[in-house]
Coordinates of C-alpha atoms in Angstrom, one line a residue:
K61 CA -180.0 6.2 -150.5
C62 CA -177.8 3.1 -150.9
R63 CA -176.9 1.8 -147.5
T64 CA -175.2 -1.5 -148.5
G65 CA -171.8 -0.3 -147.2
P66 CA -168.6 1.0 -148.9
L67 CA -168.0 0.4 -152.6
D68 CA -165.2 1.3 -155.0
I69 CA -167.0 2.3 -158.3
V70 CA -165.4 3.5 -161.5
F71 CA -167.5 4.7 -164.4
V72 CA -166.0 3.9 -167.8
I73 CA -167.8 6.3 -170.2
D74 CA -167.8 6.0 -174.1
S75 CA -167.1 9.5 -175.6
S76 CA -166.5 8.4 -179.1
R77 CA -167.6 10.5 -182.1
S78 CA -170.9 8.5 -182.4
V79 CA -172.1 10.0 -179.1
R80 CA -173.7 13.3 -180.0
P81 CA -173.3 16.3 -177.6
F82 CA -176.9 16.2 -176.3
E83 CA -176.6 12.4 -175.8
F84 CA -173.4 12.9 -173.8
E85 CA -175.2 15.3 -171.5
T86 CA -177.7 12.5 -170.8
M87 CA -174.8 10.3 -169.8
R88 CA -173.6 13.0 -167.4
R89 CA -177.0 13.0 -165.7
F90 CA -176.9 9.2 -165.5
M91 CA -173.7 9.3 -163.5
T92 CA -174.8 12.2 -161.2
D93 CA -178.1 10.6 -160.5
I94 CA -176.4 7.4 -159.3
I95 CA -173.8 9.3 -157.3
S96 CA -176.5 11.3 -155.6
N97 CA -178.0 8.2 -154.1
L98 CA -174.7 6.8 -152.8
D99 CA -173.2 7.3 -149.4
V100 CA -169.9 8.7 -150.6
G101 CA -166.8 9.4 -148.5
P102 CA -163.2 8.1 -147.7
N103 CA -164.6 5.4 -145.4
A104 CA -167.8 4.8 -147.4
T105 CA -168.2 4.6 -151.2
R106 CA -165.4 6.0 -153.4
V107 CA -166.1 7.0 -157.0
G108 CA -163.8 7.4 -160.1
V109 CA -164.6 8.4 -163.7
I110 CA -162.6 7.7 -166.9
Q111 CA -163.7 8.4 -170.5
Y112 CA -162.4 6.8 -173.6
S113 CA -162.5 6.8 -177.4
S114 CA -159.3 6.0 -179.3
Q115 CA -157.5 6.8 -176.0
V116 CA -158.2 6.8 -172.3
Q117 CA -158.5 9.9 -170.1
N118 CA -158.7 9.8 -166.3
I119 CA -161.3 12.4 -165.2
F120 CA -160.8 11.7 -161.4
S121 CA -159.6 8.7 -159.5
L122 CA -161.1 7.0 -156.4
K123 CA -158.9 9.0 -154.1
T124 CA -159.5 12.5 -155.7
F125 CA -162.9 13.6 -154.2
S126 CA -164.8 12.8 -151.0
T127 CA -168.0 14.7 -151.6
R128 CA -170.8 14.4 -154.2
A129 CA -170.6 18.1 -155.0
E130 CA -166.9 17.9 -156.0
M131 CA -167.7 14.8 -158.2
E132 CA -170.6 16.5 -159.9
R133 CA -168.6 19.5 -160.8
A134 CA -165.9 17.4 -162.3
I135 CA -168.4 15.3 -164.3
N136 CA -170.0 18.5 -165.7
S137 CA -166.6 19.7 -166.8
I138 CA -165.9 16.7 -169.0
I139 CA -165.1 17.5 -172.7
P140 CA -165.8 14.5 -174.9
L141 CA -162.8 13.0 -176.9
A142 CA -164.9 12.3 -180.0
Q143 CA -162.7 9.7 -181.7
G144 CA -162.8 5.9 -182.0
T145 CA -164.2 3.2 -179.6
M146 CA -161.4 1.4 -177.8
T147 CA -163.4 -0.3 -175.1
G148 CA -160.8 -3.0 -174.4
L149 CA -158.2 -0.4 -173.8
A150 CA -160.4 1.4 -171.3
I151 CA -161.1 -1.8 -169.4
Q152 CA -157.4 -2.6 -169.2
Y153 CA -156.7 1.0 -167.9
A154 CA -159.4 0.4 -165.2
M155 CA -157.7 -2.8 -164.2
N156 CA -154.1 -1.7 -164.3
V157 CA -154.5 1.9 -163.0
A158 CA -157.9 3.0 -161.7
F159 CA -158.4 0.1 -159.3
T160 CA -154.9 0.2 -157.8
V161 CA -154.3 1.1 -154.1
Q162 CA -152.1 4.0 -155.4
E163 CA -155.2 5.5 -157.1
G164 CA -157.4 5.1 -154.0
A165 CA -158.8 1.5 -154.2
R166 CA -159.0 -0.2 -150.9
P167 CA -156.8 -3.4 -150.5
L168 CA -158.4 -6.7 -151.5
H169 CA -158.2 -8.1 -148.0
K170 CA -160.7 -5.5 -146.8
R171 CA -163.2 -7.1 -149.1
I172 CA -164.6 -3.8 -150.5
P173 CA -166.4 -4.6 -153.8
R174 CA -164.7 -3.2 -156.9
I175 CA -167.3 -2.3 -159.5
A176 CA -166.7 -1.0 -163.1
V177 CA -169.8 0.5 -164.9
V178 CA -169.0 0.5 -168.7
V179 CA -171.4 2.7 -170.7
T180 CA -171.1 2.5 -174.5
D181 CA -173.2 3.1 -177.6
G182 CA -171.3 1.1 -180.3
R183 CA -169.2 -1.9 -181.2
P184 CA -165.7 -2.0 -179.8
Q185 CA -162.8 -1.4 -182.2
D186 CA -160.5 -3.7 -180.2
R187 CA -160.8 -7.0 -178.4
V188 CA -162.6 -7.0 -175.1
T189 CA -163.1 -10.7 -174.2
E190 CA -159.6 -11.4 -173.0
V191 CA -159.0 -8.2 -171.1
A192 CA -162.5 -8.4 -169.5
T193 CA -161.7 -11.9 -168.3
Q194 CA -158.5 -10.7 -166.7
A195 CA -160.3 -7.8 -165.0
R196 CA -162.9 -10.1 -163.5
S197 CA -160.2 -12.5 -162.3
A198 CA -158.6 -9.5 -160.6
G199 CA -161.7 -9.1 -158.5
I200 CA -163.5 -6.4 -160.6
E201 CA -167.3 -6.8 -161.0
I202 CA -168.2 -5.4 -164.4
Y203 CA -171.7 -4.0 -165.4
A204 CA -172.0 -3.5 -169.1
V205 CA -174.6 -0.8 -170.2
G206 CA -175.3 -0.5 -173.9
I207 CA -177.3 2.3 -175.6
Q208 CA -179.0 2.2 -179.0
R209 CA -176.4 0.8 -181.4
A210 CA -174.4 -1.2 -178.8
D211 CA -173.4 -4.7 -179.7
M212 CA -175.0 -7.3 -177.4
N213 CA -172.3 -9.9 -177.9
S214 CA -169.7 -7.4 -176.8
L215 CA -171.7 -6.4 -173.8
R216 CA -172.0 -10.1 -172.7
A217 CA -168.3 -10.6 -173.3
M218 CA -167.5 -7.8 -170.9
A219 CA -170.0 -8.3 -168.1
S220 CA -169.6 -10.4 -164.9
P221 CA -171.9 -13.4 -164.4
P222 CA -174.8 -13.9 -164.0
L223 CA -175.3 -11.9 -167.2
E224 CA -179.0 -11.2 -166.6
E225 CA -177.9 -9.1 -163.6
H226 CA -174.9 -7.4 -165.2
V227 CA -175.9 -6.7 -168.9
F228 CA -178.3 -3.8 -169.7
L229 CA -179.4 -2.6 -173.2
V230 CA -181.3 0.8 -173.3
E231 CA -183.1 1.7 -176.5
S232 CA -182.2 5.4 -176.5
F233 CA -180.3 8.0 -174.5
E234 CA -183.6 9.5 -173.4
L235 CA -184.4 6.3 -171.5
I236 CA -181.0 6.0 -169.7
Q237 CA -182.2 8.2 -166.8
Q238 CA -185.1 5.9 -166.2
F239 CA -182.6 3.0 -166.3
A240 CA -180.5 4.8 -163.6
K241 CA -183.2 4.0 -161.0
Q242 CA -183.3 0.3 -162.1
F243 CA -179.4 0.1 -162.0
Q244 CA -179.4 1.7 -158.5
D245 CA -181.6 -1.1 -157.2
K246 CA -179.0 -3.6 -158.5
L247 CA -176.2 -1.9 -156.5
C248 CA -178.2 -1.6 -153.4
G249 CA -179.7 -4.4 -151.3
V250 CA -180.4 -5.2 -147.7
D251 CA -178.2 -3.4 -145.2
M252 CA -177.1 -6.5 -143.2
C253 CA -175.7 -4.3 -140.3
V254 CA -179.2 -2.7 -139.9
E255 CA -181.4 -5.7 -140.5
R256 CA -179.4 -8.3 -138.4
E257 CA -177.9 -8.5 -134.9
H258 CA -174.2 -8.2 -136.0
G259 CA -172.6 -8.3 -132.5
C260 CA -169.7 -6.0 -133.6
Q261 CA -168.1 -4.4 -130.6
H262 CA -167.0 -1.3 -132.5
S263 CA -168.4 -0.9 -136.0
C264 CA -170.2 -3.1 -138.6
V265 CA -169.4 -2.8 -142.4
T266 CA -172.0 -4.0 -144.8
T267 CA -171.1 -5.9 -148.0
P268 CA -173.5 -7.2 -150.7
G269 CA -175.4 -10.0 -148.9
S270 CA -173.1 -10.0 -145.8
F271 CA -171.1 -7.9 -143.3
Y272 CA -168.0 -7.8 -141.3
C273 CA -166.7 -6.1 -138.1
E274 CA -164.0 -3.5 -137.8
C275 CA -162.2 -2.0 -134.8
N276 CA -161.4 1.5 -134.0
P277 CA -157.8 2.8 -134.6
G278 CA -155.4 1.4 -132.0
Y279 CA -157.4 -1.9 -131.6
R280 CA -157.3 -5.2 -133.4
L281 CA -160.1 -7.7 -134.2
N282 CA -160.1 -10.8 -132.0
V283 CA -160.3 -14.3 -133.4
D284 CA -164.1 -14.3 -132.8
G285 CA -164.4 -11.7 -135.6
K286 CA -166.5 -9.4 -133.4
T287 CA -164.7 -8.1 -130.3
C288 CA -161.7 -5.8 -130.2
S289 CA -158.5 -5.6 -128.1
P290 CA -156.1 -2.7 -127.7
I291 CA -152.9 -3.2 -129.8
D292 CA -149.8 -3.5 -127.6
A293 CA -147.3 -1.8 -129.8
C294 CA -144.5 -2.6 -127.3
A295 CA -145.2 -6.4 -127.4
D296 CA -143.3 -7.2 -130.6
G297 CA -140.0 -5.9 -129.2
R298 CA -139.3 -3.6 -132.2
H299 CA -140.0 -0.3 -130.4
G300 CA -136.3 0.4 -129.8
C301 CA -136.8 2.0 -126.4
Q302 CA -133.6 1.8 -124.2
H303 CA -135.5 1.7 -120.9
H304 CA -139.3 1.4 -120.9
C305 CA -141.9 1.2 -123.6
V306 CA -145.4 2.4 -122.8
S307 CA -148.3 1.3 -125.1
V308 CA -150.8 4.0 -126.0
R309 CA -153.9 2.9 -128.2
G310 CA -152.1 1.3 -131.0
S311 CA -148.9 3.3 -130.6
Y312 CA -146.3 3.7 -128.0
S313 CA -143.9 6.1 -126.3
C314 CA -140.5 5.6 -124.6
R315 CA -139.8 6.5 -121.1
C316 CA -136.6 6.6 -119.0
R317 CA -135.8 5.4 -115.5
A318 CA -135.4 7.9 -112.7
G319 CA -132.1 9.9 -113.1
Y320 CA -132.2 9.8 -116.9
Y321 CA -133.9 11.9 -119.6
L322 CA -135.2 11.0 -123.0
S323 CA -132.9 11.9 -125.9
Q324 CA -133.9 13.7 -129.1
N325 CA -134.5 10.5 -130.9
K326 CA -137.3 9.7 -128.4
K327 CA -135.8 6.2 -127.8
S328 CA -132.4 6.3 -126.0
C329 CA -131.9 7.7 -122.5
T330 CA -129.1 9.8 -121.2
M331 CA -128.1 10.0 -117.5
I332 CA -128.6 13.4 -115.9
D333 CA -125.2 14.9 -115.3
Y334 CA -125.7 16.3 -111.8
C335 CA -122.0 17.4 -111.6
S336 CA -122.6 19.8 -114.5
F337 CA -124.9 21.9 -112.2
G338 CA -121.7 23.3 -110.6
N339 CA -122.8 23.0 -107.0
H340 CA -121.0 19.8 -105.9
S341 CA -118.1 21.4 -104.1
C342 CA -115.8 18.3 -104.7
Q343 CA -112.1 19.1 -104.2
H344 CA -110.9 16.7 -106.9
E345 CA -113.5 14.9 -109.0
C346 CA -117.3 14.8 -109.1
V347 CA -119.0 11.5 -110.3
S348 CA -122.6 11.6 -111.5
I349 CA -124.9 8.7 -110.7
P350 CA -128.6 8.2 -111.2
N351 CA -130.5 10.5 -108.8
G352 CA -127.3 12.3 -107.5
H353 CA -123.5 12.5 -107.4
Y354 CA -120.5 11.7 -105.2
C355 CA -117.0 13.1 -104.7
R356 CA -113.9 11.1 -105.6
C357 CA -110.2 11.7 -104.9
R358 CA -107.3 11.2 -107.3
S359 CA -105.0 8.2 -106.9
G360 CA -102.9 8.6 -103.7
F361 CA -105.5 10.6 -101.9
T362 CA -108.1 9.8 -99.3
L363 CA -111.6 11.3 -99.2
Q364 CA -112.2 13.1 -95.9
P365 CA -115.3 12.7 -93.6
D366 CA -116.9 15.8 -95.2
S367 CA -117.2 13.6 -98.4
K368 CA -115.8 16.5 -100.4
S369 CA -112.1 17.3 -99.5
C370 CA -109.1 15.0 -100.2
R371 CA -105.8 14.4 -98.4
A372 CA -102.6 12.6 -99.6
T373 CA -102.1 9.0 -98.5
D374 CA -98.7 7.5 -97.4
L375 CA -99.4 3.8 -97.9
C376 CA -96.0 2.8 -96.5
N377 CA -97.0 4.2 -93.1
G378 CA -100.6 2.9 -93.3
V379 CA -100.2 -0.7 -94.4
D380 CA -98.0 -3.8 -93.5
H381 CA -95.9 -3.5 -96.7
G382 CA -93.5 -6.3 -95.7
C383 CA -90.5 -4.7 -97.6
E384 CA -87.2 -6.3 -96.4
F385 CA -85.2 -3.1 -97.1
K386 CA -87.3 -0.1 -97.9
C387 CA -90.9 0.9 -98.9
V388 CA -91.4 3.7 -101.4
S389 CA -94.8 5.4 -101.6
T390 CA -96.3 6.5 -104.9
E391 CA -99.7 8.1 -105.7
G392 CA -102.2 5.5 -104.5
S393 CA -99.6 2.6 -104.3
Y394 CA -96.2 1.6 -103.1
H395 CA -93.3 -0.7 -104.0
C396 CA -90.2 -2.3 -102.4
V397 CA -86.6 -1.5 -103.3
C398 CA -83.3 -3.2 -102.4
P399 CA -79.8 -1.9 -101.7
E400 CA -77.5 -1.3 -104.7
G401 CA -76.0 -4.6 -105.9
Q402 CA -78.9 -6.7 -104.5
H403 CA -81.9 -8.1 -106.5
L404 CA -85.6 -7.8 -105.6
Q405 CA -87.1 -11.3 -105.4
A406 CA -90.2 -12.6 -107.2
D407 CA -92.3 -11.9 -104.1
G408 CA -91.7 -8.2 -104.7
K409 CA -90.5 -7.8 -101.0
T410 CA -87.3 -9.7 -100.2
C411 CA -83.8 -9.0 -101.5
S412 CA -81.1 -11.4 -102.7
K413 CA -77.6 -10.8 -103.7
C414 CA -77.9 -12.7 -107.0
G415 CA -80.6 -14.2 -109.1
A416 CA -79.4 -17.8 -108.9
G417 CA -78.2 -17.8 -112.5
H418 CA -81.6 -16.6 -113.9
V419 CA -81.5 -15.2 -117.4
D420 CA -83.8 -14.4 -120.3
L421 CA -82.4 -16.7 -123.1
V422 CA -83.4 -16.6 -126.7
M423 CA -81.8 -19.2 -129.0
V424 CA -81.8 -18.4 -132.7
I425 CA -81.2 -21.6 -134.7
D426 CA -80.4 -22.0 -138.4
G427 CA -83.0 -24.0 -140.3
S428 CA -81.6 -23.5 -143.8
K429 CA -81.4 -26.3 -146.4
S430 CA -77.7 -26.8 -145.9
V431 CA -78.1 -27.9 -142.2
R432 CA -79.9 -31.1 -143.4
P433 CA -82.5 -32.9 -141.3
Q434 CA -80.2 -35.3 -139.3
N435 CA -78.0 -32.3 -138.2
F436 CA -81.1 -30.3 -137.3
E437 CA -82.1 -33.0 -134.9
L438 CA -78.6 -32.6 -133.3
V439 CA -79.3 -28.9 -132.9
K440 CA -82.6 -29.6 -131.2
Q441 CA -80.8 -32.0 -128.8
F442 CA -78.3 -29.2 -128.1
V443 CA -81.2 -26.9 -127.2
N444 CA -82.9 -29.4 -124.9
R445 CA -79.6 -30.2 -123.1
I446 CA -79.3 -26.5 -122.3
V447 CA -82.9 -26.4 -121.0
D448 CA -82.2 -29.4 -118.7
L449 CA -79.6 -27.4 -116.8
L450 CA -81.7 -24.2 -116.4
E451 CA -84.0 -23.3 -113.5
V452 CA -87.0 -22.6 -115.7
S453 CA -89.9 -20.7 -114.1
P454 CA -91.9 -17.5 -114.6
H455 CA -89.7 -15.8 -112.0
G456 CA -86.5 -17.8 -112.8
T457 CA -85.0 -18.4 -116.3
R458 CA -87.2 -17.9 -119.3
V459 CA -86.5 -19.5 -122.7
G460 CA -87.5 -18.5 -126.2
L461 CA -86.8 -20.2 -129.5
V462 CA -86.5 -18.6 -133.0
Q463 CA -85.8 -20.6 -136.3
Y464 CA -84.8 -18.9 -139.5
S465 CA -84.1 -19.7 -143.1
S466 CA -85.4 -17.4 -145.9
R467 CA -87.9 -16.1 -143.3
V468 CA -88.0 -16.0 -139.5
R469 CA -90.4 -17.9 -137.3
T470 CA -90.9 -17.6 -133.5
E471 CA -91.3 -21.2 -132.4
F472 CA -92.2 -19.9 -128.9
P473 CA -91.6 -16.6 -127.0
L474 CA -90.1 -16.1 -123.5
N475 CA -93.5 -16.1 -121.8
K476 CA -95.0 -19.1 -123.6
Y477 CA -93.8 -22.0 -121.3
H478 CA -93.1 -22.1 -117.6
S479 CA -91.3 -25.4 -117.1
A480 CA -88.4 -27.3 -118.7
D481 CA -90.7 -30.2 -119.7
E482 CA -93.0 -27.9 -121.6
I483 CA -90.1 -26.3 -123.4
K484 CA -88.4 -29.6 -124.3
K485 CA -91.6 -31.0 -125.8
A486 CA -92.1 -27.8 -127.8
V487 CA -88.5 -28.1 -129.1
M488 CA -89.0 -31.7 -130.3
D489 CA -92.1 -30.6 -132.2
V490 CA -90.3 -27.9 -134.1
E491 CA -90.4 -28.6 -137.9
Y492 CA -87.4 -28.1 -140.1
M493 CA -87.9 -25.0 -142.4
E494 CA -85.2 -25.5 -145.1
K495 CA -84.5 -22.9 -147.8
G496 CA -82.1 -19.8 -147.4
T497 CA -80.0 -18.3 -144.7
M498 CA -81.2 -14.8 -143.7
T499 CA -79.2 -14.3 -140.4
G500 CA -79.5 -10.5 -140.5
L501 CA -83.3 -10.8 -140.7
A502 CA -83.3 -13.2 -137.7
L503 CA -81.2 -10.8 -135.6
K504 CA -83.6 -8.0 -136.4
H505 CA -86.5 -10.2 -135.4
M506 CA -84.8 -11.1 -132.1
V507 CA -84.1 -7.5 -131.2
E508 CA -87.5 -6.0 -132.1
H509 CA -89.7 -8.9 -130.9
S510 CA -88.1 -11.7 -129.0
F511 CA -86.6 -9.5 -126.2
S512 CA -89.7 -7.2 -126.0
E513 CA -91.7 -7.1 -122.7
L514 CA -94.7 -8.1 -124.8
E515 CA -93.1 -11.5 -125.6
G516 CA -92.0 -12.0 -122.0
A517 CA -88.6 -10.3 -121.5
R518 CA -88.3 -8.7 -118.1
P519 CA -87.6 -4.9 -117.8
L520 CA -83.9 -4.0 -117.9
S521 CA -84.3 -2.4 -114.4
H522 CA -84.7 -6.0 -113.0
N523 CA -81.0 -6.7 -113.8
I524 CA -81.9 -10.0 -115.4
P525 CA -79.3 -10.8 -118.1
R526 CA -80.5 -11.0 -121.7
I527 CA -78.7 -13.7 -123.7
G528 CA -78.9 -14.4 -127.4
L529 CA -77.3 -17.6 -128.8
V530 CA -77.1 -17.8 -132.6
F531 CA -76.4 -21.2 -134.1
T532 CA -75.6 -21.2 -137.9
D533 CA -73.9 -23.4 -140.5
G534 CA -73.4 -21.0 -143.5
R535 CA -72.9 -17.5 -144.9
S536 CA -75.8 -15.1 -144.4
Q537 CA -77.6 -14.1 -147.5
D538 CA -78.2 -10.6 -146.0
D539 CA -76.2 -8.0 -144.0
I540 CA -75.8 -8.8 -140.3
S541 CA -73.6 -5.9 -139.1
E542 CA -76.4 -3.4 -138.3
W543 CA -78.6 -5.7 -136.3
A544 CA -75.7 -7.5 -134.6
R545 CA -74.5 -4.0 -133.4
R546 CA -78.1 -3.0 -132.3
A547 CA -78.5 -6.3 -130.4
K548 CA -75.3 -5.6 -128.3
E549 CA -76.2 -1.9 -127.9
S550 CA -79.6 -2.9 -126.5
G551 CA -77.9 -4.9 -123.7
I552 CA -78.1 -8.4 -125.1
V553 CA -75.1 -10.6 -124.5
M554 CA -74.5 -12.4 -127.9
F555 CA -73.0 -15.9 -128.3
A556 CA -72.3 -17.2 -131.9
V557 CA -71.8 -20.9 -132.7
G558 CA -70.7 -21.7 -136.2
V559 CA -70.5 -25.1 -138.0
G560 CA -69.5 -26.2 -141.5
K561 CA -69.6 -23.2 -144.0
A562 CA -70.3 -20.6 -141.3
V563 CA -68.2 -17.5 -141.9
E564 CA -65.8 -16.6 -139.0
E565 CA -66.1 -12.9 -139.9
E566 CA -69.9 -13.0 -139.4
L567 CA -69.6 -15.0 -136.2
R568 CA -67.2 -12.4 -134.7
A569 CA -69.6 -9.6 -135.8
I570 CA -72.4 -11.3 -133.9
A571 CA -70.4 -12.2 -130.7
S572 CA -70.2 -9.8 -127.7
E573 CA -66.9 -8.5 -126.3
P574 CA -64.5 -10.1 -125.6
V575 CA -65.2 -11.8 -128.9
E576 CA -62.9 -14.8 -128.2
Q577 CA -65.1 -15.7 -125.2
H578 CA -68.4 -15.5 -127.1
F579 CA -67.9 -17.3 -130.4
S580 CA -66.9 -20.8 -131.5
Y581 CA -66.5 -22.6 -134.8
S582 CA -66.3 -26.3 -136.0
A583 CA -65.9 -27.6 -139.5
D584 CA -68.4 -30.4 -139.0
F585 CA -71.4 -31.2 -136.8
T586 CA -69.6 -34.5 -135.7
T587 CA -66.3 -32.8 -134.7
M588 CA -67.4 -30.1 -132.3
T589 CA -64.9 -31.0 -129.6
H590 CA -62.8 -27.9 -130.0
L591 CA -65.9 -25.7 -129.5
V592 CA -65.6 -26.5 -125.9
E593 CA -62.0 -25.3 -125.7
N594 CA -63.0 -21.9 -127.2
F595 CA -65.5 -21.1 -124.4
S596 CA -64.0 -19.2 -121.5
L597 CA -65.5 -19.0 -118.1
N598 CA -64.1 -15.5 -117.5
I599 CA -67.1 -13.5 -118.7
C600 CA -67.0 -10.8 -116.0
P601 CA -64.3 -8.2 -116.1
E602 CA -61.6 -8.9 -113.5
E603 CA -61.0 -6.5 -110.6
G604 CA -57.6 -5.0 -110.0
K605 CA -56.7 -4.5 -113.7
G606 CA -57.7 -0.9 -113.9
E607 CA -60.8 -1.7 -116.0
T608 CA -64.2 -0.2 -115.2
E609 CA -66.8 -2.7 -113.8
I610 CA -69.7 -2.6 -116.3
R611 CA -71.8 -5.4 -115.0
S612 CA -73.5 -6.0 -111.6
P613 CA -72.3 -9.0 -109.6
C614 CA -75.7 -10.7 -110.0
E615 CA -75.5 -10.4 -113.8
C616 CA -72.0 -11.8 -113.9
E617 CA -72.8 -14.8 -111.8
A618 CA -75.8 -15.6 -114.0
L619 CA -73.7 -15.3 -117.2
V620 CA -71.0 -17.5 -115.8
Q621 CA -73.5 -20.2 -114.8
F622 CA -75.1 -20.1 -118.3
Q623 CA -71.8 -20.4 -120.1
T624 CA -70.6 -23.3 -117.8
N625 CA -73.9 -25.2 -118.6
T626 CA -73.5 -24.5 -122.3
V627 CA -69.9 -25.8 -122.4
A628 CA -71.0 -29.0 -120.6
I629 CA -73.7 -29.6 -123.2
L630 CA -71.4 -29.1 -126.2
Q631 CA -68.9 -31.5 -124.6
S632 CA -71.6 -34.2 -124.1
L633 CA -72.9 -33.8 -127.7
T634 CA -69.3 -33.9 -129.1
E635 CA -68.5 -37.1 -127.2
K636 CA -71.6 -38.8 -128.6
N637 CA -70.8 -37.7 -132.1
I638 CA -67.3 -39.2 -131.8
L639 CA -68.6 -42.5 -130.6
W640 CA -71.1 -42.5 -133.4
A641 CA -68.3 -41.8 -135.9
R642 CA -66.2 -44.7 -134.5
S643 CA -69.1 -47.1 -134.7
L644 CA -69.7 -46.1 -138.3
A645 CA -66.0 -46.7 -139.1
Q646 CA -66.1 -50.1 -137.5
M647 CA -69.2 -51.1 -139.4
T648 CA -67.7 -49.9 -142.7
A649 CA -64.5 -52.0 -142.0
R650 CA -66.6 -55.1 -141.4
L651 CA -68.6 -54.6 -144.6
E652 CA -65.4 -54.3 -146.6
D653 CA -64.2 -57.6 -145.0
L654 CA -67.4 -59.3 -146.0
E655 CA -67.2 -58.1 -149.6
K656 CA -63.6 -59.5 -149.9
Q657 CA -64.8 -62.9 -148.5
I658 CA -67.6 -63.0 -151.1
A659 CA -65.2 -62.1 -153.9
N660 CA -62.7 -64.9 -152.9
K661 CA -65.5 -67.5 -152.9
K662 CA -66.4 -66.6 -156.4

């Protein structure tokens, strides 16, 4: 038998009408005789058979059978097509279909010889030269066997070089069986794995005139081409194991650390829930950990020495709380409180009668087109003069700034800056928006966002006054009544300052009660003197008039201090504007005098 090693052989048999039935039987025996001397099997030689005439028929492919008996039964069942002789079509089918990996051919990198044995008795009715060249270029070794009337030129055009070893012409079908032995000798040669010291660690594979080494499954061939090493399937990092990867002969399995079990996907690990066993005896909560569990008490309780039961904790009696007036225990914590009318300081422990004029102040300034750039700079100066007189700090006064026109923009929220210098620099960097006057939209933004705890407003329970100051120079292009009302209902003390075309009715709607004490109007940015006169220092309700006190003393003191500072700033800006106007008038008079002198000289 042929011991040269594995081959992929496809017989391409001519079954045209010129092949008579008894002659076709001789071709069957030719194929079975050659197969009987081959070492066939999935890892040895694989055999396929196709017949052709005017069309091509696949009898069985390289992957179909693994024993000689199965192949012989299939060959003996072939029914000849008995039509034309399309040899080129048959070679093309062998190249494009029969010798593909899908049909059972081994991949080219394994270097298993691919052999096509074309047996024909006549001249091809199609072109064979070009397609045979393509097949040979694809790595197929072609043997051309012609019988009786076969055309020698066509055989030579089909066969692989050297032609003397790949072209055979048999005089009759009777002699083809004698030729089978001769052809067998061509396929078979010296078994290099037997005749030479190959040195392969696992197995040796013979090829015509040579050999190569192969490794068992789960091993890879080393660079020396002979020895084998186990494949570490974990080494490439693609295993996906959450905890540990264990390499096992070319494969791998995942394992989990102690206290975990492998999930159904065989990759991830889940911690064992020891609490679910139901025997922990914890009074409050059971917490699972790797290799066990422990008991935990709810907030405000302490775990007892038995590590299972819990008892409530009074932190005010157990710690040095430092509260000046009173300590109040809560579950797992405590806080300090002050007597009614006093204010809890920033340290959260001491009490003070008043907050030293501390407020949460949001200034809403009109940046519409009618203000004009030079006047907008005056508004920015007004803002910074107010800031100069405030005790700005995270626990003192906080300042936020909103500009509006056709839209609303928060220039900075209450919790953005923590010093007067930071705020003043940010004010000077504010860019003039121009466009429309949507005062109602600005009030809505102030209520919903500017005085939210998210943007830095302190909780109402801290008794820190919330002050909104709206500065505008024209009629609003939207309704202001609803959001002006909501602002005051939410506890915001509203001041309204109007200049130029500002509408008094709108200013009064914005201002808090008493309205006369919370709004002012001036016809011009340069004549704001009377704004000062309209501000009253009497913000808090007076005692002894039969009116109900609605503000705490601390809140009133803070509001009075804020309003006093605001009046002083307006007075200063007004004086500067008057001086500027006088200087402008003097310059205008001098220019007129110069013009008259020039005219007289002419």
